[in-house]
């Protein structure tokens, strides 16, 4: 018997353990590729990108945001800001229940902000230094009183930064590590099943607080270990959505030529992702700024953007994505120049000390990026030793500072006070977390500038402050900034409203619909 291409692809995806979609029976099922498999889905514990893709459907925050980063109601129906911009009052939606049936109230919001996020989320923890009090004025009203203005305060209340956790589930748990608990949220989908290495299944929350939503009955997130198999799963019809970064960029054009397939780069307006190499500033050979500048000159960022990322990225100029508020291009530049890098290494007296380069297991594009960077660094005279690990291993190594250079990328959430400061301010040098200043960069000047920028209410003065932040950090090479990422989502055109906020697929799929 001769198999056609579609049958071969179908057989391949079945071999990956992907369950048959139920579309033939008329069921509303959405199949999404996921890679790598997240360590946990529990609210703020699930801060890595693949976890956020899933738990934005389980958990919710007070607000959602449109593509212009304007706030929309969610668990908060309305909010007011005092004239001095120091008191924020949120009215909560009534009649909302957690997935276990218990009522959602203001006490959950207060607990999440004052306990849960204080321990687990560096973006929110930095802001808490400016919060004088968090109070439940009644069961459905929460008041945040600040000690000084913080202009981007409302931008914090999206599901990536502030997923609201059920107080009754976590208040007696040890938050020093992810507890063994079933994810329980207020979101449109309920956690149903997790077959490790195969799929995560979410099912429709029939008690969801928005009438008529969600429209899809079940969502499978399929853990598929390699990019070729993910592309094959999509091509055979077993997968409906390939989130940005889950498919090889050279496959995007081919897949979008298939009947009933489309592609979009929408949904990253709030994220503004930027990739970089952490520099471990505790490593003796990397403490000389000439060595760090040599790193910048040694890496061909244009080549990375064109070859590894197939044009779905652009070279970064510093710590801010160009779409993040207060970005400036007027900083020192480090053009690709191997000879210049070698000269700087010679001036610094670098004697070939080993430099451990920790990869990022987010698919083939990151593997190729690591290979290209390694070759660039070897050519410039660095003694590079590449280290690879699965996602839990990478998280563990970054958390314990067990690396010299490490690939990562961070979302910037529209404002440098939210998505950038935590990576470089010295108060966020806290061993045990991969989501703060794991590089150990310490500059009293930068600390002071970030603090001033967060408290300044005049936009023109904020622009001046953050321009100085960028110039200073780029001169100092606080990290090796690589690329501004532009991640394409490939999907079936029969899916309407797949991306409907500035968080893209990291927000919920509640408003997505399927046409037959």
mmCIF file of N, CA, C and O in Angstrom, residues 287-348:
data_model
loop_
_atom_site.group_PDB
_atom_site.id
_atom_site.type_symbol
_atom_site.label_atom_id
_atom_site.label_comp_id
_atom_site.label_asym_id
_atom_site.label_seq_id
_atom_site.Cartn_x
_atom_site.Cartn_y
_atom_site.Cartn_z
ATOM 1 N N UNK A 287 34.409 40.497 34.560
ATOM 2 C CA UNK A 287 34.258 41.728 35.343
ATOM 3 C C UNK A 287 34.970 42.917 34.700
ATOM 4 O O UNK A 287 34.700 44.062 35.057
ATOM 5 N N UNK A 288 35.828 42.653 33.737
ATOM 6 C CA UNK A 288 36.503 43.717 33.001
ATOM 7 C C UNK A 288 35.583 44.177 31.864
ATOM 8 O O UNK A 288 35.175 43.376 31.017
ATOM 9 N N UNK A 289 35.263 45.462 31.854
ATOM 10 C CA UNK A 289 34.324 45.972 30.846
ATOM 11 C C UNK A 289 34.848 45.773 29.428
ATOM 12 O O UNK A 289 34.072 45.628 28.479
ATOM 13 N N UNK A 290 36.168 45.693 29.257
ATOM 14 C CA UNK A 290 36.725 45.459 27.925
ATOM 15 C C UNK A 290 36.366 44.068 27.421
ATOM 16 O O UNK A 290 36.122 43.875 26.218
ATOM 17 N N UNK A 291 36.315 43.101 28.336
ATOM 18 C CA UNK A 291 35.901 41.743 27.950
ATOM 19 C C UNK A 291 34.423 41.747 27.559
ATOM 20 O O UNK A 291 34.027 41.115 26.572
ATOM 21 N N UNK A 292 33.627 42.466 28.316
ATOM 22 C CA UNK A 292 32.191 42.528 28.007
ATOM 23 C C UNK A 292 31.958 43.251 26.675
ATOM 24 O O UNK A 292 31.091 42.858 25.888
ATOM 25 N N UNK A 293 32.719 44.279 26.407
ATOM 26 C CA UNK A 293 32.589 44.964 25.121
ATOM 27 C C UNK A 293 33.060 44.070 23.981
ATOM 28 O O UNK A 293 32.535 44.123 22.860
ATOM 29 N N UNK A 294 34.049 43.233 24.276
ATOM 30 C CA UNK A 294 34.499 42.266 23.265
ATOM 31 C C UNK A 294 33.379 41.294 22.920
ATOM 32 O O UNK A 294 33.216 40.905 21.748
ATOM 33 N N UNK A 295 32.599 40.898 23.912
ATOM 34 C CA UNK A 295 31.446 40.032 23.651
ATOM 35 C C UNK A 295 30.491 40.690 22.662
ATOM 36 O O UNK A 295 29.998 40.049 21.726
ATOM 37 N N UNK A 296 30.235 41.976 22.877
ATOM 38 C CA UNK A 296 29.294 42.676 22.010
ATOM 39 C C UNK A 296 29.808 42.754 20.568
ATOM 40 O O UNK A 296 29.061 42.552 19.614
ATOM 41 N N UNK A 297 31.097 43.062 20.413
ATOM 42 C CA UNK A 297 31.676 43.158 19.070
ATOM 43 C C UNK A 297 31.804 41.788 18.398
ATOM 44 O O UNK A 297 31.798 41.691 17.167
ATOM 45 N N UNK A 298 31.923 40.740 19.206
ATOM 46 C CA UNK A 298 32.185 39.406 18.650
ATOM 47 C C UNK A 298 30.963 38.785 17.999
ATOM 48 O O UNK A 298 31.096 37.920 17.117
ATOM 49 N N UNK A 299 29.761 39.214 18.387
ATOM 50 C CA UNK A 299 28.540 38.527 17.944
ATOM 51 C C UNK A 299 27.899 39.243 16.757
ATOM 52 O O UNK A 299 27.676 40.453 16.786
ATOM 53 N N UNK A 300 27.625 38.475 15.733
ATOM 54 C CA UNK A 300 27.013 38.981 14.501
ATOM 55 C C UNK A 300 25.491 38.981 14.673
ATOM 56 O O UNK A 300 24.800 38.036 14.284
ATOM 57 N N UNK A 301 24.952 40.041 15.231
ATOM 58 C CA UNK A 301 23.519 40.108 15.488
ATOM 59 C C UNK A 301 22.712 40.200 14.190
ATOM 60 O O UNK A 301 21.600 39.674 14.096
ATOM 61 N N UNK A 302 23.250 40.888 13.202
ATOM 62 C CA UNK A 302 22.568 40.927 11.898
ATOM 63 C C UNK A 302 22.460 39.521 11.312
ATOM 64 O O UNK A 302 21.427 39.147 10.753
ATOM 65 N N UNK A 303 23.528 38.762 11.434
ATOM 66 C CA UNK A 303 23.516 37.386 10.932
ATOM 67 C C UNK A 303 22.507 36.530 11.680
ATOM 68 O O UNK A 303 21.810 35.709 11.076
ATOM 69 N N UNK A 304 22.432 36.701 12.999
ATOM 70 C CA UNK A 304 21.449 35.954 13.780
ATOM 71 C C UNK A 304 20.036 36.264 13.292
ATOM 72 O O UNK A 304 19.216 35.358 13.107
ATOM 73 N N UNK A 305 19.754 37.555 13.095
ATOM 74 C CA UNK A 305 18.412 37.969 12.683
ATOM 75 C C UNK A 305 18.058 37.395 11.314
ATOM 76 O O UNK A 305 16.932 36.918 11.095
ATOM 77 N N UNK A 306 19.013 37.407 10.380
ATOM 78 C CA UNK A 306 18.726 36.992 9.002
ATOM 79 C C UNK A 306 18.757 35.481 8.826
ATOM 80 O O UNK A 306 17.947 34.931 8.074
ATOM 81 N N UNK A 307 19.696 34.817 9.509
ATOM 82 C CA UNK A 307 19.891 33.386 9.272
ATOM 83 C C UNK A 307 19.084 32.541 10.258
ATOM 84 O O UNK A 307 18.178 31.794 9.869
ATOM 85 N N UNK A 308 19.386 32.649 11.542
ATOM 86 C CA UNK A 308 18.700 31.819 12.532
ATOM 87 C C UNK A 308 17.225 32.188 12.653
ATOM 88 O O UNK A 308 16.365 31.321 12.788
ATOM 89 N N UNK A 309 16.930 33.485 12.577
ATOM 90 C CA UNK A 309 15.558 33.951 12.804
ATOM 91 C C UNK A 309 14.822 34.295 11.509
ATOM 92 O O UNK A 309 13.675 34.734 11.557
ATOM 93 N N UNK A 310 15.476 34.085 10.361
ATOM 94 C CA UNK A 310 14.820 34.229 9.056
ATOM 95 C C UNK A 310 14.077 35.561 8.905
ATOM 96 O O UNK A 310 13.015 35.644 8.286
ATOM 97 N N UNK A 311 14.638 36.611 9.501
ATOM 98 C CA UNK A 311 14.051 37.937 9.358
ATOM 99 C C UNK A 311 12.953 38.256 10.353
ATOM 100 O O UNK A 311 12.436 39.385 10.361
ATOM 101 N N UNK A 312 12.602 37.315 11.226
ATOM 102 C CA UNK A 312 11.578 37.572 12.239
ATOM 103 C C UNK A 312 12.200 38.127 13.519
ATOM 104 O O UNK A 312 11.755 37.843 14.631
ATOM 105 N N UNK A 313 13.225 38.925 13.367
ATOM 106 C CA UNK A 313 13.893 39.577 14.490
ATOM 107 C C UNK A 313 14.741 40.706 13.932
ATOM 108 O O UNK A 313 15.017 40.756 12.729
ATOM 109 N N UNK A 314 15.140 41.605 14.818
ATOM 110 C CA UNK A 314 16.022 42.708 14.437
ATOM 111 C C UNK A 314 17.034 42.912 15.548
ATOM 112 O O UNK A 314 16.726 42.676 16.720
ATOM 113 N N UNK A 315 18.276 43.343 15.203
ATOM 114 C CA UNK A 315 19.287 43.535 16.240
ATOM 115 C C UNK A 315 18.825 44.521 17.308
ATOM 116 O O UNK A 315 18.255 45.571 17.009
ATOM 117 N N UNK A 316 19.054 44.166 18.554
ATOM 118 C CA UNK A 316 18.743 45.055 19.674
ATOM 119 C C UNK A 316 19.873 46.054 19.848
ATOM 120 O O UNK A 316 21.045 45.751 19.595
ATOM 121 N N UNK A 317 19.531 47.246 20.300
ATOM 122 C CA UNK A 317 20.556 48.279 20.520
ATOM 123 C C UNK A 317 20.900 48.446 21.995
ATOM 124 O O UNK A 317 21.849 49.137 22.329
ATOM 125 N N UNK A 318 20.112 47.830 22.863
ATOM 126 C CA UNK A 318 20.313 47.992 24.298
ATOM 127 C C UNK A 318 19.231 47.278 25.064
ATOM 128 O O UNK A 318 18.569 46.371 24.533
ATOM 129 N N UNK A 319 18.973 47.660 26.305
ATOM 130 C CA UNK A 319 18.043 46.913 27.150
ATOM 131 C C UNK A 319 16.576 47.110 26.824
ATOM 132 O O UNK A 319 15.739 46.359 27.323
ATOM 133 N N UNK A 320 16.207 48.115 26.022
ATOM 134 C CA UNK A 320 14.811 48.369 25.699
ATOM 135 C C UNK A 320 14.492 47.990 24.260
ATOM 136 O O UNK A 320 15.263 48.301 23.344
ATOM 137 N N UNK A 321 13.369 47.332 24.089
ATOM 138 C CA UNK A 321 12.806 47.109 22.762
ATOM 139 C C UNK A 321 12.347 48.464 22.207
ATOM 140 O O UNK A 321 11.877 49.315 22.960
ATOM 141 N N UNK A 322 12.462 48.655 20.910
ATOM 142 C CA UNK A 322 12.141 49.963 20.338
ATOM 143 C C UNK A 322 10.667 50.337 20.537
ATOM 144 O O UNK A 322 10.305 51.516 20.490
ATOM 145 N N UNK A 323 9.791 49.340 20.783
ATOM 146 C CA UNK A 323 8.382 49.632 20.996
ATOM 147 C C UNK A 323 8.041 49.880 22.464
ATOM 148 O O UNK A 323 6.898 50.184 22.787
ATOM 149 N N UNK A 324 9.023 49.757 23.341
ATOM 150 C CA UNK A 324 8.804 50.039 24.760
ATOM 151 C C UNK A 324 8.914 51.542 25.007
ATOM 152 O O UNK A 324 9.757 52.213 24.402
ATOM 153 N N UNK A 325 8.072 52.042 25.873
ATOM 154 C CA UNK A 325 8.080 53.475 26.179
ATOM 155 C C UNK A 325 9.474 53.935 26.594
ATOM 156 O O UNK A 325 10.183 53.235 27.327
ATOM 157 N N UNK A 326 9.889 55.103 26.073
ATOM 158 C CA UNK A 326 11.134 55.794 26.435
ATOM 159 C C UNK A 326 12.389 55.153 25.837
ATOM 160 O O UNK A 326 13.503 55.427 26.270
ATOM 161 N N UNK A 327 12.190 54.314 24.816
ATOM 162 C CA UNK A 327 13.347 53.794 24.074
ATOM 163 C C UNK A 327 14.087 54.930 23.382
ATOM 164 O O UNK A 327 13.481 55.879 22.870
ATOM 165 N N UNK A 328 15.416 54.833 23.364
ATOM 166 C CA UNK A 328 16.215 55.757 22.570
ATOM 167 C C UNK A 328 17.264 54.977 21.775
ATOM 168 O O UNK A 328 17.888 54.054 22.307
ATOM 169 N N UNK A 329 17.489 55.354 20.503
ATOM 170 C CA UNK A 329 18.539 54.701 19.714
ATOM 171 C C UNK A 329 19.904 55.355 19.897
ATOM 172 O O UNK A 329 20.911 54.850 19.380
ATOM 173 N N UNK A 330 19.949 56.483 20.622
ATOM 174 C CA UNK A 330 21.205 57.240 20.753
ATOM 175 C C UNK A 330 22.046 56.679 21.883
ATOM 176 O O UNK A 330 22.168 57.263 22.956
ATOM 177 N N UNK A 331 22.600 55.504 21.630
ATOM 178 C CA UNK A 331 23.497 54.839 22.575
ATOM 179 C C UNK A 331 24.743 54.396 21.812
ATOM 180 O O UNK A 331 24.756 54.397 20.578
ATOM 181 N N UNK A 332 25.766 54.008 22.536
ATOM 182 C CA UNK A 332 26.980 53.481 21.892
ATOM 183 C C UNK A 332 26.632 52.241 21.082
ATOM 184 O O UNK A 332 25.780 51.440 21.478
ATOM 185 N N UNK A 333 27.295 52.099 19.943
ATOM 186 C CA UNK A 333 27.026 50.930 19.105
ATOM 187 C C UNK A 333 28.214 49.978 19.142
ATOM 188 O O UNK A 333 29.355 50.387 19.370
ATOM 189 N N UNK A 334 27.921 48.705 18.914
ATOM 190 C CA UNK A 334 28.949 47.662 18.911
ATOM 191 C C UNK A 334 28.817 46.846 17.637
ATOM 192 O O UNK A 334 28.271 45.737 17.642
ATOM 193 N N UNK A 335 29.299 47.376 16.522
ATOM 194 C CA UNK A 335 29.196 46.635 15.264
ATOM 195 C C UNK A 335 29.996 45.339 15.323
ATOM 196 O O UNK A 335 30.988 45.227 16.057
ATOM 197 N N UNK A 336 29.531 44.374 14.553
ATOM 198 C CA UNK A 336 30.210 43.082 14.477
ATOM 199 C C UNK A 336 31.631 43.293 13.963
ATOM 200 O O UNK A 336 31.836 43.759 12.839
ATOM 201 N N UNK A 337 32.626 42.972 14.795
ATOM 202 C CA UNK A 337 34.020 43.252 14.445
ATOM 203 C C UNK A 337 34.907 42.302 15.246
ATOM 204 O O UNK A 337 35.281 42.583 16.387
ATOM 205 N N UNK A 338 35.232 41.163 14.635
ATOM 206 C CA UNK A 338 36.024 40.146 15.320
ATOM 207 C C UNK A 338 37.402 40.679 15.707
ATOM 208 O O UNK A 338 37.903 40.404 16.812
ATOM 209 N N UNK A 339 38.017 41.452 14.825
ATOM 210 C CA UNK A 339 39.347 42.006 15.125
ATOM 211 C C UNK A 339 39.288 42.937 16.335
ATOM 212 O O UNK A 339 40.184 42.922 17.196
ATOM 213 N N UNK A 340 38.256 43.750 16.409
ATOM 214 C CA UNK A 340 38.097 44.666 17.543
ATOM 215 C C UNK A 340 37.906 43.873 18.833
ATOM 216 O O UNK A 340 38.460 44.219 19.883
ATOM 217 N N UNK A 341 37.127 42.798 18.756
ATOM 218 C CA UNK A 341 36.912 41.958 19.928
ATOM 219 C C UNK A 341 38.226 41.348 20.400
ATOM 220 O O UNK A 341 38.530 41.342 21.610
ATOM 221 N N UNK A 342 39.034 40.829 19.462
ATOM 222 C CA UNK A 342 40.330 40.246 19.836
ATOM 223 C C UNK A 342 41.233 41.292 20.486
ATOM 224 O O UNK A 342 41.931 41.015 21.473
ATOM 225 N N UNK A 343 41.223 42.503 19.938
ATOM 226 C CA UNK A 343 42.057 43.579 20.484
ATOM 227 C C UNK A 343 41.649 43.908 21.920
ATOM 228 O O UNK A 343 42.501 44.064 22.802
ATOM 229 N N UNK A 344 40.355 43.986 22.168
ATOM 230 C CA UNK A 344 39.865 44.283 23.515
ATOM 231 C C UNK A 344 40.235 43.169 24.491
ATOM 232 O O UNK A 344 40.625 43.442 25.640
ATOM 233 N N UNK A 345 40.136 41.928 24.031
ATOM 234 C CA UNK A 345 40.527 40.815 24.901
ATOM 235 C C UNK A 345 42.011 40.884 25.245
ATOM 236 O O UNK A 345 42.411 40.616 26.388
ATOM 237 N N UNK A 346 42.829 41.232 24.258
ATOM 238 C CA UNK A 346 44.259 41.377 24.514
ATOM 239 C C UNK A 346 44.546 42.482 25.511
ATOM 240 O O UNK A 346 45.378 42.319 26.426
ATOM 241 N N UNK A 347 43.869 43.615 25.365
ATOM 242 C CA UNK A 347 44.066 44.732 26.287
ATOM 243 C C UNK A 347 43.638 44.364 27.713
ATOM 244 O O UNK A 347 44.220 44.843 28.686
ATOM 245 N N UNK A 348 42.626 43.506 27.810
ATOM 246 C CA UNK A 348 42.126 43.115 29.132
ATOM 247 C C UNK A 348 42.975 42.022 29.771
ATOM 248 O O UNK A 348 42.783 41.700 30.951
#
